[in-house]
mmCIF file with all atom_site columns, C-alpha atoms and ligand atoms in Angstrom:
data_model
loop_
_atom_site.group_PDB
_atom_site.id
_atom_site.type_symbol
_atom_site.label_atom_id
_atom_site.label_alt_id
_atom_site.label_comp_id
_atom_site.label_asym_id
_atom_site.label_entity_id
_atom_site.label_seq_id
_atom_site.pdbx_PDB_ins_code
_atom_site.Cartn_x
_atom_site.Cartn_y
_atom_site.Cartn_z
_atom_site.occupancy
_atom_site.B_iso_or_equiv
_atom_site.pdbx_formal_charge
_atom_site.auth_seq_id
_atom_site.auth_comp_id
_atom_site.auth_asym_id
_atom_site.auth_atom_id
_atom_site.pdbx_PDB_model_num
ATOM   1   C CA . MET Y 1 1   ? -59.863 63.246 36.079 1.00 0.00 ? 1   MET Y CA 1
ATOM   2   C CA . THR Y 1 2   ? -56.901 65.222 35.096 1.00 0.00 ? 2   THR Y CA 1
ATOM   3   C CA . ALA Y 1 3   ? -54.314 63.671 33.024 1.00 0.00 ? 3   ALA Y CA 1
ATOM   4   C CA . ARG Y 1 4   ? -51.558 61.698 34.885 1.00 0.00 ? 4   ARG Y CA 1
ATOM   5   C CA . LYS Y 1 5   ? -48.199 63.467 34.771 1.00 0.00 ? 5   LYS Y CA 1
ATOM   6   C CA . LYS Y 1 6   ? -45.897 61.308 32.651 1.00 0.00 ? 6   LYS Y CA 1
ATOM   7   C CA . VAL Y 1 7   ? -42.749 60.046 34.428 1.00 0.00 ? 7   VAL Y CA 1
ATOM   8   C CA . ALA Y 1 8   ? -39.488 58.754 33.078 1.00 0.00 ? 8   ALA Y CA 1
ATOM   9   C CA . VAL Y 1 9   ? -37.600 56.721 35.139 1.00 0.00 ? 9   VAL Y CA 1
ATOM   10  C CA . LEU Y 1 10  ? -33.837 56.317 35.140 1.00 0.00 ? 10  LEU Y CA 1
ATOM   11  C CA . ILE Y 1 11  ? -32.064 53.209 36.347 1.00 0.00 ? 11  ILE Y CA 1
ATOM   12  C CA . SER Y 1 12  ? -28.751 51.380 36.328 1.00 0.00 ? 12  SER Y CA 1
ATOM   13  C CA . GLY Y 1 13  ? -29.083 48.490 38.547 1.00 0.00 ? 13  GLY Y CA 1
ATOM   14  C CA . THR Y 1 14  ? -31.366 46.588 40.622 1.00 0.00 ? 14  THR Y CA 1
ATOM   15  C CA . GLY Y 1 15  ? -34.289 48.849 40.382 1.00 0.00 ? 15  GLY Y CA 1
ATOM   16  C CA . SER Y 1 16  ? -36.175 48.012 43.901 1.00 0.00 ? 16  SER Y CA 1
ATOM   17  C CA . ASN Y 1 17  ? -37.409 51.958 43.729 1.00 0.00 ? 17  ASN Y CA 1
ATOM   18  C CA . LEU Y 1 18  ? -38.632 51.593 40.212 1.00 0.00 ? 18  LEU Y CA 1
ATOM   19  C CA . LYS Y 1 19  ? -40.600 48.376 41.092 1.00 0.00 ? 19  LYS Y CA 1
ATOM   20  C CA . ALA Y 1 20  ? -41.973 50.322 44.203 1.00 0.00 ? 20  ALA Y CA 1
ATOM   21  C CA . LEU Y 1 21  ? -43.026 53.299 41.788 1.00 0.00 ? 21  LEU Y CA 1
ATOM   22  C CA . ILE Y 1 22  ? -44.418 50.685 39.336 1.00 0.00 ? 22  ILE Y CA 1
ATOM   23  C CA . ASP Y 1 23  ? -46.739 49.048 42.000 1.00 0.00 ? 23  ASP Y CA 1
ATOM   24  C CA . ALA Y 1 24  ? -47.737 52.406 43.428 1.00 0.00 ? 24  ALA Y CA 1
ATOM   25  C CA . SER Y 1 25  ? -48.622 53.931 40.000 1.00 0.00 ? 25  SER Y CA 1
ATOM   26  C CA . ALA Y 1 26  ? -51.075 50.941 39.136 1.00 0.00 ? 26  ALA Y CA 1
ATOM   27  C CA . ASP Y 1 27  ? -53.576 52.413 41.438 1.00 0.00 ? 27  ASP Y CA 1
ATOM   28  C CA . SER Y 1 28  ? -56.060 54.541 39.373 1.00 0.00 ? 28  SER Y CA 1
ATOM   29  C CA . ASP Y 1 29  ? -55.794 57.314 41.766 1.00 0.00 ? 29  ASP Y CA 1
ATOM   30  C CA . CYS Y 1 30  ? -52.167 57.908 41.480 1.00 0.00 ? 30  CYS Y CA 1
ATOM   31  C CA . PRO Y 1 31  ? -51.519 61.255 39.883 1.00 0.00 ? 31  PRO Y CA 1
ATOM   32  C CA . TYR Y 1 32  ? -48.468 59.950 37.739 1.00 0.00 ? 32  TYR Y CA 1
ATOM   33  C CA . ALA Y 1 33  ? -47.746 56.966 35.349 1.00 0.00 ? 33  ALA Y CA 1
ATOM   34  C CA . ILE Y 1 34  ? -44.586 55.727 34.670 1.00 0.00 ? 34  ILE Y CA 1
ATOM   35  C CA . ASP Y 1 35  ? -44.324 56.297 30.661 1.00 0.00 ? 35  ASP Y CA 1
ATOM   36  C CA . HIS Y 1 36  ? -40.941 54.994 29.999 1.00 0.00 ? 36  HIS Y CA 1
ATOM   37  C CA . VAL Y 1 37  ? -37.639 53.431 31.712 1.00 0.00 ? 37  VAL Y CA 1
ATOM   38  C CA . ILE Y 1 38  ? -34.314 54.276 30.618 1.00 0.00 ? 38  ILE Y CA 1
ATOM   39  C CA . SER Y 1 39  ? -30.913 52.208 31.668 1.00 0.00 ? 39  SER Y CA 1
ATOM   40  C CA . ASN Y 1 40  ? -27.599 53.235 30.853 1.00 0.00 ? 40  ASN Y CA 1
ATOM   41  C CA . ARG Y 1 41  ? -26.780 49.406 31.453 1.00 0.00 ? 41  ARG Y CA 1
ATOM   42  C CA . PRO Y 1 42  ? -28.161 46.759 29.277 1.00 0.00 ? 42  PRO Y CA 1
ATOM   43  C CA . ASP Y 1 43  ? -27.849 44.178 31.957 1.00 0.00 ? 43  ASP Y CA 1
ATOM   44  C CA . ALA Y 1 44  ? -29.575 46.448 34.554 1.00 0.00 ? 44  ALA Y CA 1
ATOM   45  C CA . PRO Y 1 45  ? -31.867 43.725 36.415 1.00 0.00 ? 45  PRO Y CA 1
ATOM   46  C CA . GLY Y 1 46  ? -34.446 46.614 36.892 1.00 0.00 ? 46  GLY Y CA 1
ATOM   47  C CA . LEU Y 1 47  ? -35.478 46.310 33.277 1.00 0.00 ? 47  LEU Y CA 1
ATOM   48  C CA . THR Y 1 48  ? -37.053 43.250 33.896 1.00 0.00 ? 48  THR Y CA 1
ATOM   49  C CA . TYR Y 1 49  ? -39.708 45.018 36.174 1.00 0.00 ? 49  TYR Y CA 1
ATOM   50  C CA . ALA Y 1 50  ? -40.221 47.516 33.299 1.00 0.00 ? 50  ALA Y CA 1
ATOM   51  C CA . GLU Y 1 51  ? -40.653 44.359 30.963 1.00 0.00 ? 51  GLU Y CA 1
ATOM   52  C CA . GLY Y 1 52  ? -43.159 42.602 33.297 1.00 0.00 ? 52  GLY Y CA 1
ATOM   53  C CA . ALA Y 1 53  ? -45.067 45.683 33.577 1.00 0.00 ? 53  ALA Y CA 1
ATOM   54  C CA . GLY Y 1 54  ? -45.126 46.207 29.768 1.00 0.00 ? 54  GLY Y CA 1
ATOM   55  C CA . LEU Y 1 55  ? -43.487 49.595 30.230 1.00 0.00 ? 55  LEU Y CA 1
ATOM   56  C CA . ALA Y 1 56  ? -41.900 51.174 27.360 1.00 0.00 ? 56  ALA Y CA 1
ATOM   57  C CA . ARG Y 1 57  ? -37.902 50.881 27.748 1.00 0.00 ? 57  ARG Y CA 1
ATOM   58  C CA . THR Y 1 58  ? -34.872 51.805 26.426 1.00 0.00 ? 58  THR Y CA 1
ATOM   59  C CA . VAL Y 1 59  ? -31.271 51.338 26.730 1.00 0.00 ? 59  VAL Y CA 1
ATOM   60  C CA . ILE Y 1 60  ? -28.482 54.023 26.223 1.00 0.00 ? 60  ILE Y CA 1
ATOM   61  C CA . ASP Y 1 61  ? -25.364 52.384 26.939 1.00 0.00 ? 61  ASP Y CA 1
ATOM   62  C CA . HIS Y 1 62  ? -22.886 55.137 28.177 1.00 0.00 ? 62  HIS Y CA 1
ATOM   63  C CA . LYS Y 1 63  ? -20.008 52.830 26.958 1.00 0.00 ? 63  LYS Y CA 1
ATOM   64  C CA . ASP Y 1 64  ? -21.118 53.467 23.522 1.00 0.00 ? 64  ASP Y CA 1
ATOM   65  C CA . PHE Y 1 65  ? -20.226 57.192 23.807 1.00 0.00 ? 65  PHE Y CA 1
ATOM   66  C CA . ALA Y 1 66  ? -16.732 58.539 24.076 1.00 0.00 ? 66  ALA Y CA 1
ATOM   67  C CA . SER Y 1 67  ? -17.580 61.030 26.490 1.00 0.00 ? 67  SER Y CA 1
ATOM   68  C CA . ARG Y 1 68  ? -20.078 62.145 29.286 1.00 0.00 ? 68  ARG Y CA 1
ATOM   69  C CA . GLU Y 1 69  ? -21.327 65.182 27.286 1.00 0.00 ? 69  GLU Y CA 1
ATOM   70  C CA . GLN Y 1 70  ? -22.103 62.835 24.158 1.00 0.00 ? 70  GLN Y CA 1
ATOM   71  C CA . PHE Y 1 71  ? -23.945 60.541 26.332 1.00 0.00 ? 71  PHE Y CA 1
ATOM   72  C CA . ASP Y 1 72  ? -25.627 63.141 28.148 1.00 0.00 ? 72  ASP Y CA 1
ATOM   73  C CA . GLY Y 1 73  ? -26.660 64.778 24.742 1.00 0.00 ? 73  GLY Y CA 1
ATOM   74  C CA . ILE Y 1 74  ? -28.442 61.401 23.467 1.00 0.00 ? 74  ILE Y CA 1
ATOM   75  C CA . LEU Y 1 75  ? -30.087 61.084 26.742 1.00 0.00 ? 75  LEU Y CA 1
ATOM   76  C CA . ASP Y 1 76  ? -31.391 64.672 26.608 1.00 0.00 ? 76  ASP Y CA 1
ATOM   77  C CA . GLY Y 1 77  ? -32.447 64.301 22.941 1.00 0.00 ? 77  GLY Y CA 1
ATOM   78  C CA . PHE Y 1 78  ? -34.179 60.910 23.904 1.00 0.00 ? 78  PHE Y CA 1
ATOM   79  C CA . LEU Y 1 79  ? -36.102 62.534 26.620 1.00 0.00 ? 79  LEU Y CA 1
ATOM   80  C CA . LYS Y 1 80  ? -37.097 65.652 24.656 1.00 0.00 ? 80  LYS Y CA 1
ATOM   81  C CA . THR Y 1 81  ? -38.895 62.859 22.251 1.00 0.00 ? 81  THR Y CA 1
ATOM   82  C CA . ILE Y 1 82  ? -40.560 61.242 24.878 1.00 0.00 ? 82  ILE Y CA 1
ATOM   83  C CA . GLY Y 1 83  ? -41.663 64.676 26.680 1.00 0.00 ? 83  GLY Y CA 1
ATOM   84  C CA . PRO Y 1 84  ? -41.927 63.416 30.412 1.00 0.00 ? 84  PRO Y CA 1
ATOM   85  C CA . ASP Y 1 85  ? -43.276 65.634 32.995 1.00 0.00 ? 85  ASP Y CA 1
ATOM   86  C CA . ILE Y 1 86  ? -41.136 64.155 35.617 1.00 0.00 ? 86  ILE Y CA 1
ATOM   87  C CA . VAL Y 1 87  ? -37.517 62.530 35.035 1.00 0.00 ? 87  VAL Y CA 1
ATOM   88  C CA . ALA Y 1 88  ? -36.945 60.393 38.251 1.00 0.00 ? 88  ALA Y CA 1
ATOM   89  C CA . LEU Y 1 89  ? -33.548 58.838 38.781 1.00 0.00 ? 89  LEU Y CA 1
ATOM   90  C CA . ALA Y 1 90  ? -33.746 55.908 40.870 1.00 0.00 ? 90  ALA Y CA 1
ATOM   91  C CA . GLY Y 1 91  ? -30.508 54.244 41.400 1.00 0.00 ? 91  GLY Y CA 1
ATOM   92  C CA . PHE Y 1 92  ? -28.912 55.968 38.033 1.00 0.00 ? 92  PHE Y CA 1
ATOM   93  C CA . MET Y 1 93  ? -25.518 55.804 38.867 1.00 0.00 ? 93  MET Y CA 1
ATOM   94  C CA . ARG Y 1 94  ? -24.010 58.259 36.409 1.00 0.00 ? 94  ARG Y CA 1
ATOM   95  C CA . ILE Y 1 95  ? -22.812 61.772 36.997 1.00 0.00 ? 95  ILE Y CA 1
ATOM   96  C CA . LEU Y 1 96  ? -24.860 64.146 34.674 1.00 0.00 ? 96  LEU Y CA 1
ATOM   97  C CA . SER Y 1 97  ? -23.356 67.256 33.115 1.00 0.00 ? 97  SER Y CA 1
ATOM   98  C CA . VAL Y 1 98  ? -24.294 70.511 34.146 1.00 0.00 ? 98  VAL Y CA 1
ATOM   99  C CA . ARG Y 1 99  ? -25.772 71.369 30.760 1.00 0.00 ? 99  ARG Y CA 1
ATOM   100 C CA . PHE Y 1 100 ? -28.084 68.357 30.880 1.00 0.00 ? 100 PHE Y CA 1
ATOM   101 C CA . ILE Y 1 101 ? -29.288 69.098 34.441 1.00 0.00 ? 101 ILE Y CA 1
ATOM   102 C CA . GLU Y 1 102 ? -29.832 72.890 33.589 1.00 0.00 ? 102 GLU Y CA 1
ATOM   103 C CA . SER Y 1 103 ? -31.976 71.666 30.826 1.00 0.00 ? 103 SER Y CA 1
ATOM   104 C CA . TRP Y 1 104 ? -34.043 69.566 32.863 1.00 0.00 ? 104 TRP Y CA 1
ATOM   105 C CA . GLN Y 1 105 ? -34.040 71.671 36.150 1.00 0.00 ? 105 GLN Y CA 1
ATOM   106 C CA . GLY Y 1 106 ? -37.459 71.716 37.712 1.00 0.00 ? 106 GLY Y CA 1
ATOM   107 C CA . LYS Y 1 107 ? -38.464 68.058 36.414 1.00 0.00 ? 107 LYS Y CA 1
ATOM   108 C CA . LEU Y 1 108 ? -35.379 66.210 37.423 1.00 0.00 ? 108 LEU Y CA 1
ATOM   109 C CA . THR Y 1 109 ? -35.699 64.116 40.923 1.00 0.00 ? 109 THR Y CA 1
ATOM   110 C CA . ASN Y 1 110 ? -33.344 61.836 42.650 1.00 0.00 ? 110 ASN Y CA 1
ATOM   111 C CA . ILE Y 1 111 ? -33.675 59.588 45.769 1.00 0.00 ? 111 ILE Y CA 1
ATOM   112 C CA . HIS Y 1 112 ? -30.414 59.406 47.874 1.00 0.00 ? 112 HIS Y CA 1
ATOM   113 C CA . PRO Y 1 113 ? -30.262 57.210 51.029 1.00 0.00 ? 113 PRO Y CA 1
ATOM   114 C CA . SER Y 1 114 ? -29.138 59.447 53.791 1.00 0.00 ? 114 SER Y CA 1
ATOM   115 C CA . LEU Y 1 115 ? -30.923 62.852 55.366 1.00 0.00 ? 115 LEU Y CA 1
ATOM   116 C CA . LEU Y 1 116 ? -29.389 65.309 53.289 1.00 0.00 ? 116 LEU Y CA 1
ATOM   117 C CA . PRO Y 1 117 ? -27.393 67.581 53.361 1.00 0.00 ? 117 PRO Y CA 1
ATOM   118 C CA . ALA Y 1 118 ? -25.563 64.924 55.723 1.00 0.00 ? 118 ALA Y CA 1
ATOM   119 C CA . PHE Y 1 119 ? -23.763 62.313 53.925 1.00 0.00 ? 119 PHE Y CA 1
ATOM   120 C CA . LYS Y 1 120 ? -23.535 63.211 50.562 1.00 0.00 ? 120 LYS Y CA 1
ATOM   121 C CA . GLY Y 1 121 ? -22.046 61.180 47.521 1.00 0.00 ? 121 GLY Y CA 1
ATOM   122 C CA . LEU Y 1 122 ? -20.878 57.711 47.662 1.00 0.00 ? 122 LEU Y CA 1
ATOM   123 C CA . LYS Y 1 123 ? -21.840 55.118 50.462 1.00 0.00 ? 123 LYS Y CA 1
ATOM   124 C CA . PRO Y 1 124 ? -24.109 57.340 52.720 1.00 0.00 ? 124 PRO Y CA 1
ATOM   125 C CA . GLN Y 1 125 ? -25.005 54.370 54.662 1.00 0.00 ? 125 GLN Y CA 1
ATOM   126 C CA . GLN Y 1 126 ? -21.377 53.558 55.697 1.00 0.00 ? 126 GLN Y CA 1
ATOM   127 C CA . GLN Y 1 127 ? -20.901 57.420 56.250 1.00 0.00 ? 127 GLN Y CA 1
ATOM   128 C CA . ALA Y 1 128 ? -23.919 57.239 58.516 1.00 0.00 ? 128 ALA Y CA 1
ATOM   129 C CA . ILE Y 1 129 ? -22.376 54.355 60.624 1.00 0.00 ? 129 ILE Y CA 1
ATOM   130 C CA . ASP Y 1 130 ? -18.746 55.830 60.680 1.00 0.00 ? 130 ASP Y CA 1
ATOM   131 C CA . ALA Y 1 131 ? -20.099 58.957 62.112 1.00 0.00 ? 131 ALA Y CA 1
ATOM   132 C CA . GLY Y 1 132 ? -22.069 57.194 64.787 1.00 0.00 ? 132 GLY Y CA 1
ATOM   133 C CA . VAL Y 1 133 ? -25.389 59.104 64.587 1.00 0.00 ? 133 VAL Y CA 1
ATOM   134 C CA . ALA Y 1 134 ? -28.440 57.729 65.789 1.00 0.00 ? 134 ALA Y CA 1
ATOM   135 C CA . GLU Y 1 135 ? -30.647 58.221 62.814 1.00 0.00 ? 135 GLU Y CA 1
ATOM   136 C CA . SER Y 1 136 ? -30.207 58.496 59.113 1.00 0.00 ? 136 SER Y CA 1
ATOM   137 C CA . GLY Y 1 137 ? -32.852 58.132 56.508 1.00 0.00 ? 137 GLY Y CA 1
ATOM   138 C CA . CYS Y 1 138 ? -33.577 58.874 52.950 1.00 0.00 ? 138 CYS Y CA 1
ATOM   139 C CA . THR Y 1 139 ? -34.281 62.095 50.735 1.00 0.00 ? 139 THR Y CA 1
ATOM   140 C CA . VAL Y 1 140 ? -35.816 62.758 47.416 1.00 0.00 ? 140 VAL Y CA 1
ATOM   141 C CA . HIS Y 1 141 ? -34.797 66.030 46.022 1.00 0.00 ? 141 HIS Y CA 1
ATOM   142 C CA . TRP Y 1 142 ? -34.463 68.341 42.879 1.00 0.00 ? 142 TRP Y CA 1
ATOM   143 C CA . VAL Y 1 143 ? -31.385 67.501 40.977 1.00 0.00 ? 143 VAL Y CA 1
ATOM   144 C CA . THR Y 1 144 ? -28.980 70.612 40.532 1.00 0.00 ? 144 THR Y CA 1
ATOM   145 C CA . PRO Y 1 145 ? -25.396 70.747 39.295 1.00 0.00 ? 145 PRO Y CA 1
ATOM   146 C CA . GLY Y 1 146 ? -23.840 70.298 42.892 1.00 0.00 ? 146 GLY Y CA 1
ATOM   147 C CA . VAL Y 1 147 ? -24.089 66.457 43.692 1.00 0.00 ? 147 VAL Y CA 1
ATOM   148 C CA . ASP Y 1 148 ? -26.850 65.453 46.245 1.00 0.00 ? 148 ASP Y CA 1
ATOM   149 C CA . GLU Y 1 149 ? -27.366 69.093 47.169 1.00 0.00 ? 149 GLU Y CA 1
ATOM   150 C CA . GLY Y 1 150 ? -30.717 70.382 45.497 1.00 0.00 ? 150 GLY Y CA 1
ATOM   151 C CA . PRO Y 1 151 ? -33.914 71.488 47.014 1.00 0.00 ? 151 PRO Y CA 1
ATOM   152 C CA . ILE Y 1 152 ? -35.341 68.677 49.256 1.00 0.00 ? 152 ILE Y CA 1
ATOM   153 C CA . ILE Y 1 153 ? -39.095 67.496 48.229 1.00 0.00 ? 153 ILE Y CA 1
ATOM   154 C CA . ALA Y 1 154 ? -39.336 65.000 50.818 1.00 0.00 ? 154 ALA Y CA 1
ATOM   155 C CA . GLN Y 1 155 ? -37.233 62.993 53.586 1.00 0.00 ? 155 GLN Y CA 1
ATOM   156 C CA . GLN Y 1 156 ? -38.058 59.939 56.082 1.00 0.00 ? 156 GLN Y CA 1
ATOM   157 C CA . ARG Y 1 157 ? -36.171 59.351 59.138 1.00 0.00 ? 157 ARG Y CA 1
ATOM   158 C CA . VAL Y 1 158 ? -34.882 55.670 60.106 1.00 0.00 ? 158 VAL Y CA 1
ATOM   159 C CA . PRO Y 1 159 ? -33.111 54.933 63.003 1.00 0.00 ? 159 PRO Y CA 1
ATOM   160 C CA . VAL Y 1 160 ? -29.630 53.532 63.463 1.00 0.00 ? 160 VAL Y CA 1
ATOM   161 C CA . LEU Y 1 161 ? -29.367 50.595 65.545 1.00 0.00 ? 161 LEU Y CA 1
ATOM   162 C CA . PRO Y 1 162 ? -26.653 49.334 67.851 1.00 0.00 ? 162 PRO Y CA 1
ATOM   163 C CA . GLY Y 1 163 ? -24.639 46.859 65.929 1.00 0.00 ? 163 GLY Y CA 1
ATOM   164 C CA . ASP Y 1 164 ? -25.799 48.003 62.587 1.00 0.00 ? 164 ASP Y CA 1
ATOM   165 C CA . SER Y 1 165 ? -23.720 47.612 59.269 1.00 0.00 ? 165 SER Y CA 1
ATOM   166 C CA . ALA Y 1 166 ? -23.776 49.620 56.213 1.00 0.00 ? 166 ALA Y CA 1
ATOM   167 C CA . GLU Y 1 167 ? -25.997 46.657 54.664 1.00 0.00 ? 167 GLU Y CA 1
ATOM   168 C CA . THR Y 1 168 ? -28.481 46.257 57.535 1.00 0.00 ? 168 THR Y CA 1
ATOM   169 C CA . LEU Y 1 169 ? -28.939 49.949 57.901 1.00 0.00 ? 169 LEU Y CA 1
ATOM   170 C CA . GLY Y 1 170 ? -29.303 50.276 54.089 1.00 0.00 ? 170 GLY Y CA 1
ATOM   171 C CA . ALA Y 1 171 ? -31.992 47.423 53.856 1.00 0.00 ? 171 ALA Y CA 1
ATOM   172 C CA . ARG Y 1 172 ? -33.542 49.526 56.559 1.00 0.00 ? 172 ARG Y CA 1
ATOM   173 C CA . ILE Y 1 173 ? -33.274 52.702 54.730 1.00 0.00 ? 173 ILE Y CA 1
ATOM   174 C CA . LEU Y 1 174 ? -34.528 51.032 51.402 1.00 0.00 ? 174 LEU Y CA 1
ATOM   175 C CA . VAL Y 1 175 ? -37.858 49.931 52.662 1.00 0.00 ? 175 VAL Y CA 1
ATOM   176 C CA . GLU Y 1 176 ? -38.579 53.572 53.420 1.00 0.00 ? 176 GLU Y CA 1
ATOM   177 C CA . GLU Y 1 177 ? -37.139 54.731 50.178 1.00 0.00 ? 177 GLU Y CA 1
ATOM   178 C CA . HIS Y 1 178 ? -39.760 52.694 48.472 1.00 0.00 ? 178 HIS Y CA 1
ATOM   179 C CA . LYS Y 1 179 ? -42.550 54.708 50.124 1.00 0.00 ? 179 LYS Y CA 1
ATOM   180 C CA . LEU Y 1 180 ? -40.818 57.844 50.093 1.00 0.00 ? 180 LEU Y CA 1
ATOM   181 C CA . TYR Y 1 181 ? -40.328 58.325 46.452 1.00 0.00 ? 181 TYR Y CA 1
ATOM   182 C CA . HIS Y 1 182 ? -44.015 57.392 45.596 1.00 0.00 ? 182 HIS Y CA 1
ATOM   183 C CA . ARG Y 1 183 ? -44.899 60.004 48.278 1.00 0.00 ? 183 ARG Y CA 1
ATOM   184 C CA . ALA Y 1 184 ? -42.708 62.640 46.662 1.00 0.00 ? 184 ALA Y CA 1
ATOM   185 C CA . LEU Y 1 185 ? -43.541 62.224 42.990 1.00 0.00 ? 185 LEU Y CA 1
ATOM   186 C CA . THR Y 1 186 ? -47.242 62.317 44.143 1.00 0.00 ? 186 THR Y CA 1
ATOM   187 C CA . MET Y 1 187 ? -46.747 65.582 45.690 1.00 0.00 ? 187 MET Y CA 1
ATOM   188 C CA . VAL Y 1 188 ? -44.880 66.928 42.329 1.00 0.00 ? 188 VAL Y CA 1
ATOM   189 C CA . ALA Y 1 189 ? -47.327 65.377 40.042 1.00 0.00 ? 189 ALA Y CA 1
ATOM   190 C CA . ARG Y 1 190 ? -50.375 67.259 42.166 1.00 0.00 ? 190 ARG Y CA 1
ATOM   191 C CA . GLY Y 1 191 ? -48.253 70.534 41.807 1.00 0.00 ? 191 GLY Y CA 1
ATOM   192 C CA . GLU Y 1 192 ? -47.600 70.294 45.741 1.00 0.00 ? 192 GLU Y CA 1
ATOM   193 C CA . ALA Y 1 193 ? -43.893 70.293 45.471 1.00 0.00 ? 193 ALA Y CA 1
ATOM   194 C CA . PHE Y 1 194 ? -42.210 72.572 42.798 1.00 0.00 ? 194 PHE Y CA 1
ATOM   195 C CA . PHE Y 1 195 ? -38.654 73.630 42.161 1.00 0.00 ? 195 PHE Y CA 1
ATOM   196 C CA . PRO Y 1 196 ? -38.167 76.814 44.206 1.00 0.00 ? 196 PRO Y CA 1
ATOM   197 C CA . VAL Y 1 197 ? -37.481 79.606 41.818 1.00 0.00 ? 197 VAL Y CA 1
ATOM   198 C CA . GLY Y 1 198 ? -34.592 81.612 42.515 1.00 0.00 ? 198 GLY Y CA 1
ATOM   199 C CA . TRP Y 1 199 ? -32.897 78.776 44.565 1.00 0.00 ? 199 TRP Y CA 1
ATOM   200 C CA . THR Y 1 200 ? -29.262 78.910 45.114 1.00 0.00 ? 200 THR Y CA 1
ATOM   201 C CA . PRO Y 1 201 ? -26.968 76.414 46.925 1.00 0.00 ? 201 PRO Y CA 1
ATOM   202 C CA . GLY Y 1 202 ? -26.897 77.210 50.650 1.00 0.00 ? 202 GLY Y CA 1
HETATM 203 C C1 . GRF D 2 .   ? -31.056 53.428 46.397 1.00 0.00 ? 301 GRF D C1 1
HETATM 204 O O1 . GRF D 2 .   ? -30.501 53.334 47.501 1.00 0.00 ? 301 GRF D O1 1
HETATM 205 C C2 . GRF D 2 .   ? -31.105 54.754 45.931 1.00 0.00 ? 301 GRF D C2 1
HETATM 206 O O2 . GRF D 2 .   ? -31.141 55.750 46.996 1.00 0.00 ? 301 GRF D O2 1
HETATM 207 C C3 . GRF D 2 .   ? -29.706 55.027 45.571 1.00 0.00 ? 301 GRF D C3 1
HETATM 208 O O3 . GRF D 2 .   ? -29.367 54.143 44.797 1.00 0.00 ? 301 GRF D O3 1
HETATM 209 C C4 . GRF D 2 .   ? -30.036 52.629 45.436 1.00 0.00 ? 301 GRF D C4 1
HETATM 210 C C5 . GRF D 2 .   ? -30.763 52.090 44.193 1.00 0.00 ? 301 GRF D C5 1
HETATM 211 O O4 . GRF D 2 .   ? -31.500 51.059 44.823 1.00 0.00 ? 301 GRF D O4 1
HETATM 212 N N1 . GRF D 2 .   ? -29.441 56.306 44.691 1.00 0.00 ? 301 GRF D N1 1
HETATM 213 P P1 . GRF D 2 .   ? -32.603 50.338 43.508 1.00 0.00 ? 301 GRF D P1 1
HETATM 214 O O5 . GRF D 2 .   ? -31.692 50.062 42.280 1.00 0.00 ? 301 GRF D O5 1
HETATM 215 O O6 . GRF D 2 .   ? -33.618 51.127 43.306 1.00 0.00 ? 301 GRF D O6 1
HETATM 216 O O7 . GRF D 2 .   ? -32.974 48.850 44.104 1.00 0.00 ? 301 GRF D O7 1
#
């Protein structure tokens, strides 16, 4: 069997997507393995999932650094020491500097709870409710310097139901996120999805 691709997962909070990836990668046929979990918050509940699974985990607290560039420089250096094939942002609530993103472009993925390019940025579930759309969903995409605008790896549609709030829609989307991120990382790990050379923002 070919070696499983090494994934570093970056979190800030609950870590339910991390948990789903941990569970899915327990299957011996999974083409990727979670090698390391990194949190920018020492109190991120998701760290307990990493601990429970016996995964290497590291906290790099952004509050210990005077600037975004300093934090990103330390994160970049740390990632280079562990050498992941894929760096998966999973509820990582930090804007990353262009320099960091360019240095990891083609390995750096994110999950966002909308059907991008619709509803970029904060509170996409509320944006979907406010827009009155009949469906929303979730997207796994390559990270590029523009927020939530990188090339799409995979998407899953989710209906918006009458009476939905951001919370009820968000919960329905989250169930699909947990399947979608595994599907997308499987495609990346197998070489079936890759960053398109020469891609520019549309
Ligand atoms: C998810 O909705 C993800 O799409 C967004 O942040 C949320 C993280 O949830 N980027 P969790 O920490 O994985 O539970």
